[in-house]
Amino acid sequence: MERSSNRRDTTTSPNLTSIIVVPIVPFFFSLTFNQATPDAWRACVDRYQCTSYPEVKFWCLQTLAHAFLVPNLLAELPETDVAVLHRTMMGFVGDAVANTSGSEPGGVPPFLKNKLSQCVALVAKIHFPDRWPGFLRDFLGLLSTGNLSNAADMFCRVLDAVDETCVCGAFGDAFDQRCAARVKDAMRNDAVALTQLVDAFATLIACPDLKIATAATSTAMRYVDWMDVSLFTSVRTQSNPPQSQSIADAARVALTSPNPDRRAAGCAFFTSLVAKGMDHSQKIELITGLRLVDVCAHLHAVSVGDEDEDAAVCAAQLTAAVGHELLSCLRAGDAAAGADQTEPHAASPPTHTLTQAALLTDTLMPTGVAHLRNDDERVVAAALPLCAAYVHRLKADRGSSGRTIEGKKRDNGVVQVSRDTGGFGFGDGGVLGFGGVLGGGDSQSPTQSHSRNVGPVCVNPETARGALGAIASACVARGAFPDERRAGVDFSRGDCHRVKEAEAETAEVRRELGVLFRAVARCAPPIALHAVRSALIAALPLGSDGQSASQQKPTWQQVESAVAAVHSLGEGANDPAVKPGCEGFLTDASVAGNGLTHTDQLNASSPLGELFEFVVSRWNGEIFGETNSSLQQCALHPQSNPSASHRLVAPVFLETCVRYHLAVARNPGQLLLPVLAAFLDQRGARHPDPEVAARACYLFSKFVKPLRPQIAAYLPEVLSAMEGVVLSCVEPLQVEMTRVNGNTQSLNKGTGGAMATVGNDDRLYLYEALGYLLGTEDDAIPARTQIELTETYCTRLRHRLSLAAAQNDSQTAARCIVGMANIAKGFSVRLAAETRPEIGVALCVGLEMATSSLSHFDTQNDGASVLIRQRVVAYFQRMVQGVGERAFPFAVPLVHKIAQSGTKKDLKECFVLCNQLAATFKDKLGVFITQVSPLLVEQTMNALAPFVSPDGRTHGVLGLVRRIGDVANFLSAADAAIATDQMTPEKEAEFNALKNTEDSREARELEVAFVAHVHALGSNQLVFALQGGDLPPVREGVQNLMTTITATRETVLASLAAAAAAHPSAVSRKAAVQALTKLALHWFPMAPNNQTNEPVPGFSQFAVEVVVNECCVAAVLRGDLDVRDAAGAAAVGETVAFQRLALERLGPFFATQLRDEVLVKRFGLDHSLANEYIAAVASTAQTAHRDARAVIGRCQQVVGGARPALRKRPCKR
């Protein structure tokens, strides 16, 4: 070690660095990690002093820093070593300031200065002030020596390190928090050193050297939070010349510097200074004295033409910080004015403070709103919270008295806007109230107005309206897509991934702005309405609006943003608000703008409905009020509105039409044909961009559905316009659609079911619209015409389906099937099955062909069969709703084709389909059940067989039991498996692994579906289909059918009993008992003791001997089901319900047998407890379930003692 310490580096060969550094680094780290001796730090210090290589110096300091972090190493140093360490550290700092510690032209490298500063801060963290009381003074004394640039650099670096290492420790553990408190208290208490520190900050911040001034400003910002604010804002005269300035004055000069870095540092400093906690009066005085509002305006003006992108961000952050503090003061006044004066509450700031804060806020808000229009998203993100806070304060409701739904009301100096209507239908709209010091000309103190409905205090109504209008206009303008030259993309290319990214970015900004815009709309509906009107007038001008030929035409971005704002207003409004002609909604002709509508029309319309009328009237450049007689007249006029067909503008207009369909319904003469034309020409379904065209088809279906009666008058013309598009919808797309678009919030809302899977797209919704049009129940459409049109379109799809099947084109075949299903959506059962049954026949022919196509595609192994089957099932379900019982003939073939594979997934799908049909048609489905149930039950037994184990624990599947006589043997096998195969953690882990496989999961789901199917039969009066009697002959060999039904019924009963008695899942036991209860409701004798009148002979005996004894009593009293567990308690409740039903239907004889033979003799209960059990089970009181659980719990304890040999069949959830 001595040789290593005393050896001096005299050579300048670069290779010597690696010779020294490689052995030195592990050597020094070994000192740190092994802590061989307390004075190991000396080796680092010695080595630092004798080397000229910055890399070696760095690793010396790095090792030293690690050593200082060793617990108690610094705290336990002897005093002599402490003094040496302090002198050495300050000597190193002094060398860095004097630039004598290195021979390189650039001086000490920055990375070495940073590490040295960190070491000094670590020592100060432990020793200051107790063992190093002069640290701050010693350190500040170095500034008077050496080069000013080096001195300032080390000054800032060391103070930054002290802040990061010591002060920020307040957010660490308890030790770091104590150190932080000690260091801060010591610096506050040393008045002399503190004065020197503040003087140094002021001098360096005012330094002409930009680098020094910027670094000093950034460092001073770190100490604003916990040092007294007077140190930064007061001019001290004891040690400074009279002309010296404070830190804040020096930093404020930096805000006007042409250098962007210095301005950014000044903004950050004042942001921290303004956010510092202090009294509201002091805060307002500080903002006023520093003229920060004027500074914010200046910074914004400078940043507009500045090439530095961060300049505007810093200006916006400072503006937001100042604005939040001003609003915080005003909110304190609002809270005090609205508080109950009889209750304790915080005092309001003085009136002059509130007045000054309000004036400063009014002056600042134009700057904040201007930041909202900035192209930089970071600037917008900084300005949004300020504007939102301003708006929310104005709409804050201070009470409920005086609320009205009749528009405006002035009460005691408070101007209110209807909350119940929100002006135009916003149900949660707030109250725009102006009261207090400046409200409505009232000059009283806000603390004197607590007896009335008080709005925000100190609000100038005119200024507030101007600010709200500016915010709303900024939200609309900034929500536009960026200029294509600036963004570097061509938004007309929907297939470019960069375009998609730009769209997503714009959508994200628009979502944030949309929240603010709707807040303005709720606060002041006329103002938001006026902002949108102004945007529309600018985006959709006419020659009569005064636009000269020299003026630039509106861009598509302006048009899209304005129409999207109309859509945004409609999203938050209720339906009556968008109907023209509705009364009771706030209208304000004074803000209507020029050239919209006649005054009488405006007053007779809802504001939103009138706004939509204006959009439609200008979309093709027409004069409002002109009546269009045909779709041809409303076709696209590119010269009038070239933006209408842009791929990002067209969907927004169509979205808006769907939202405002009530306005179209109210005024179809002027609005319907222009909107239909937009849907069906190059702006919609015929758009060259496939995404836009597909979206238009989806929106058209949504538009047509509620407007069928109005469109019926133009049906031939509409169908003619749809002709070419309808024919092409089932053909595959030539390009792949990405389904990414962000024009409005609802633009990408889902297309569920068959539309969303492979092989289809939103174009097929055009067939849904076609179905709605063809299925219109209007006498204006002749029956023959309606039938012929339906047959024509269905025939085309059937022909295309036949051709696709011949070509093995499963994708096109699936589209054809979905198209036919969508057409069927438009027809009601009354129309298709009763009024005009020929329509139902035409629809059913397509279902027959679709079902037959299953056999063809089942031979393919590329997933085509699954795709076609999904479509056919969806088609059949739709036909059930459209033609009712006419779909029955296709149900059995469909189920047989689906179940043909015998897979677990297909069988489950069959059960689900049967259950849906049962819920719809109830007892009318009896013949169908007799035809499909035997096959499904048999195939289910075979599919579950590979997963069955005696106790069901391997895969969680118990399987099906063939005969009732096999139940006893089945349960015995389960008991034997439980007794011989003890569950260990290893075996349980193995079983869990098996259960997590896909096959195991499908098997459990199939078992659940089987039980649910039996339950559905009982719930929908279909159990007679399993009785085996009173069935109409459905085919030859009725006797064989009866035998099959009997065998199926026996399998069903045996399987349910086995599951209820031994299934390892409490939920499955509950479901099995529920299903048995549903069967018992129909198959128990209707009168007690009338066993000869059983619908199913022998069912009562089976219920008593198997269901009651094994499933209800034994399974519960053995302790299989825990009444304290939710799932177990639910299963116990079902067993109680079955026994109650048996007691009601089977009479006293069964009650006696249950008590004597089962409860007393088999399970060892005494007669009194057995009688209590039966009484609890038979009770129908409101607390019967809870009382039964309590009695059963006591019985379980008795049985556990009286029959200890009984083995449980444990089950979990």
XYZ file of N, CA and C in Angstrom, residues 730 754-755 759-760 764 767 794 796-798 800-802 804-805 809-825 843 846-854 857 864-879 894:
183
model
N -69.643 -7.417 -50.304
C -69.286 -8.784 -49.953
C -67.986 -9.223 -50.615
N -70.264 -10.578 -35.124
C -69.760 -11.086 -36.398
C -68.994 -10.038 -37.170
N -69.269 -8.756 -36.930
C -68.600 -7.727 -37.713
C -67.126 -7.620 -37.380
N -62.551 -11.836 -41.790
C -63.400 -12.107 -42.940
C -64.486 -11.085 -43.142
N -64.652 -10.129 -42.250
C -65.692 -9.122 -42.395
C -65.130 -7.759 -42.044
N -70.171 -4.286 -44.292
C -71.361 -5.137 -44.243
C -72.498 -4.502 -43.451
N -75.617 -3.583 -45.408
C -76.740 -4.522 -45.528
C -77.704 -4.368 -44.354
N -81.843 -10.679 -51.496
C -81.512 -11.976 -50.913
C -81.048 -12.963 -51.985
N -79.472 -12.255 -54.752
C -78.098 -11.898 -55.117
C -77.092 -12.476 -54.116
N -77.408 -12.357 -52.851
C -76.486 -12.876 -51.837
C -76.429 -14.401 -51.892
N -77.562 -15.051 -52.120
C -77.540 -16.513 -52.202
C -76.717 -16.976 -53.403
N -74.245 -15.353 -54.785
C -72.814 -15.123 -54.484
C -72.297 -16.131 -53.478
N -73.127 -16.553 -52.523
C -72.735 -17.584 -51.563
C -72.493 -18.912 -52.274
N -73.360 -19.259 -53.211
C -73.188 -20.505 -53.958
C -71.894 -20.486 -54.752
N -69.198 -18.668 -54.086
C -68.064 -18.705 -53.160
C -67.833 -20.116 -52.623
N -68.919 -20.869 -52.358
C -68.761 -22.243 -51.879
C -68.134 -23.111 -52.966
N -64.131 -20.359 -51.283
C -63.792 -19.031 -50.765
C -64.589 -18.795 -49.486
N -64.025 -19.204 -48.364
C -64.747 -19.107 -47.092
C -64.936 -17.664 -46.648
N -63.985 -16.767 -46.981
C -64.110 -15.381 -46.544
C -65.310 -14.709 -47.205
N -65.418 -14.876 -48.524
C -66.560 -14.282 -49.216
C -67.867 -14.940 -48.792
N -67.835 -16.256 -48.599
C -69.046 -16.946 -48.136
C -69.495 -16.409 -46.786
N -68.537 -16.164 -45.899
C -68.892 -15.616 -44.590
C -69.493 -14.229 -44.729
N -68.960 -13.437 -45.648
C -69.533 -12.102 -45.861
C -70.976 -12.204 -46.367
N -71.202 -13.101 -47.258
C -72.566 -13.263 -47.774
C -73.537 -13.665 -46.674
N -73.126 -14.568 -45.813
C -73.989 -15.010 -44.710
C -74.272 -13.854 -43.765
N -73.229 -13.090 -43.433
C -73.427 -11.934 -42.556
C -74.323 -10.905 -43.227
N -74.157 -10.724 -44.543
C -75.031 -9.790 -45.250
C -76.489 -10.192 -45.156
N -76.787 -11.480 -45.341
C -78.177 -11.933 -45.224
C -78.702 -11.770 -43.803
N -77.842 -12.036 -42.827
C -78.254 -11.854 -41.434
C -78.537 -10.388 -41.139
N -77.717 -9.494 -41.691
C -77.938 -8.071 -41.458
C -79.221 -7.581 -42.118
N -79.539 -8.110 -43.286
C -80.820 -7.740 -43.905
C -81.976 -8.172 -43.013
N -81.867 -9.351 -42.415
C -82.951 -9.855 -41.561
C -83.162 -9.003 -40.324
N -82.136 -8.230 -39.907
C -82.286 -7.390 -38.717
C -83.382 -6.351 -38.878
N -86.415 -14.809 -46.682
C -85.312 -14.796 -45.721
C -84.911 -16.212 -45.322
N -82.487 -18.224 -47.638
C -81.074 -17.946 -47.412
C -80.517 -18.713 -46.237
N -81.300 -18.880 -45.170
C -80.852 -19.648 -44.018
C -80.648 -21.115 -44.393
N -81.535 -21.627 -45.214
C -81.381 -23.019 -45.645
C -80.077 -23.218 -46.411
N -79.759 -22.290 -47.313
C -78.528 -22.423 -48.077
C -77.311 -22.248 -47.174
N -77.382 -21.321 -46.229
C -76.257 -21.116 -45.323
C -76.008 -22.353 -44.471
N -77.081 -22.989 -44.006
C -76.917 -24.204 -43.198
C -76.321 -25.340 -44.021
N -76.761 -25.470 -45.261
C -76.219 -26.537 -46.102
C -74.756 -26.308 -46.443
N -74.295 -25.051 -46.421
C -72.896 -24.787 -46.735
C -71.952 -25.281 -45.649
N -72.472 -25.568 -44.467
C -71.616 -26.086 -43.399
C -70.967 -27.393 -43.809
N -67.880 -26.758 -46.167
C -66.673 -26.173 -45.581
C -66.122 -27.002 -44.431
N -61.784 -22.602 -41.941
C -62.960 -22.106 -42.655
C -64.244 -22.610 -42.036
N -64.241 -23.867 -41.559
C -65.468 -24.423 -40.986
C -65.878 -23.668 -39.730
N -64.898 -23.301 -38.923
C -65.213 -22.539 -37.704
C -65.794 -21.178 -38.059
N -65.188 -20.517 -39.045
C -65.670 -19.200 -39.458
C -67.096 -19.276 -39.994
N -67.353 -20.226 -40.882
C -68.689 -20.354 -41.463
C -69.701 -20.730 -40.392
N -69.316 -21.610 -39.481
C -70.251 -22.022 -38.435
C -70.640 -20.834 -37.560
N -69.672 -19.997 -37.205
C -69.991 -18.818 -36.401
C -70.991 -17.924 -37.112
N -70.781 -17.735 -38.424
C -71.686 -16.880 -39.165
C -73.081 -17.487 -39.280
N -73.138 -18.785 -39.499
C -74.440 -19.438 -39.657
C -75.223 -19.400 -38.349
N -74.529 -19.650 -37.240
C -75.206 -19.592 -35.935
C -75.741 -18.186 -35.687
N -74.929 -17.169 -35.963
C -75.398 -15.796 -35.784
C -76.572 -15.493 -36.710
N -76.519 -16.019 -37.928
C -77.617 -15.840 -38.885
C -78.889 -16.496 -38.361
N -78.770 -17.702 -37.852
C -79.946 -18.403 -37.325
C -80.540 -17.648 -36.129
N -79.689 -17.179 -35.239
C -80.195 -16.431 -34.087
C -80.920 -15.163 -34.533
N -80.372 -14.504 -35.545
C -81.047 -13.324 -36.058
C -82.390 -13.681 -36.693
N -82.448 -14.805 -37.400
C -83.693 -15.222 -38.030
C -84.740 -15.598 -36.993
N -79.064 -27.644 -37.984
C -77.949 -26.815 -37.558
C -77.261 -27.404 -36.333
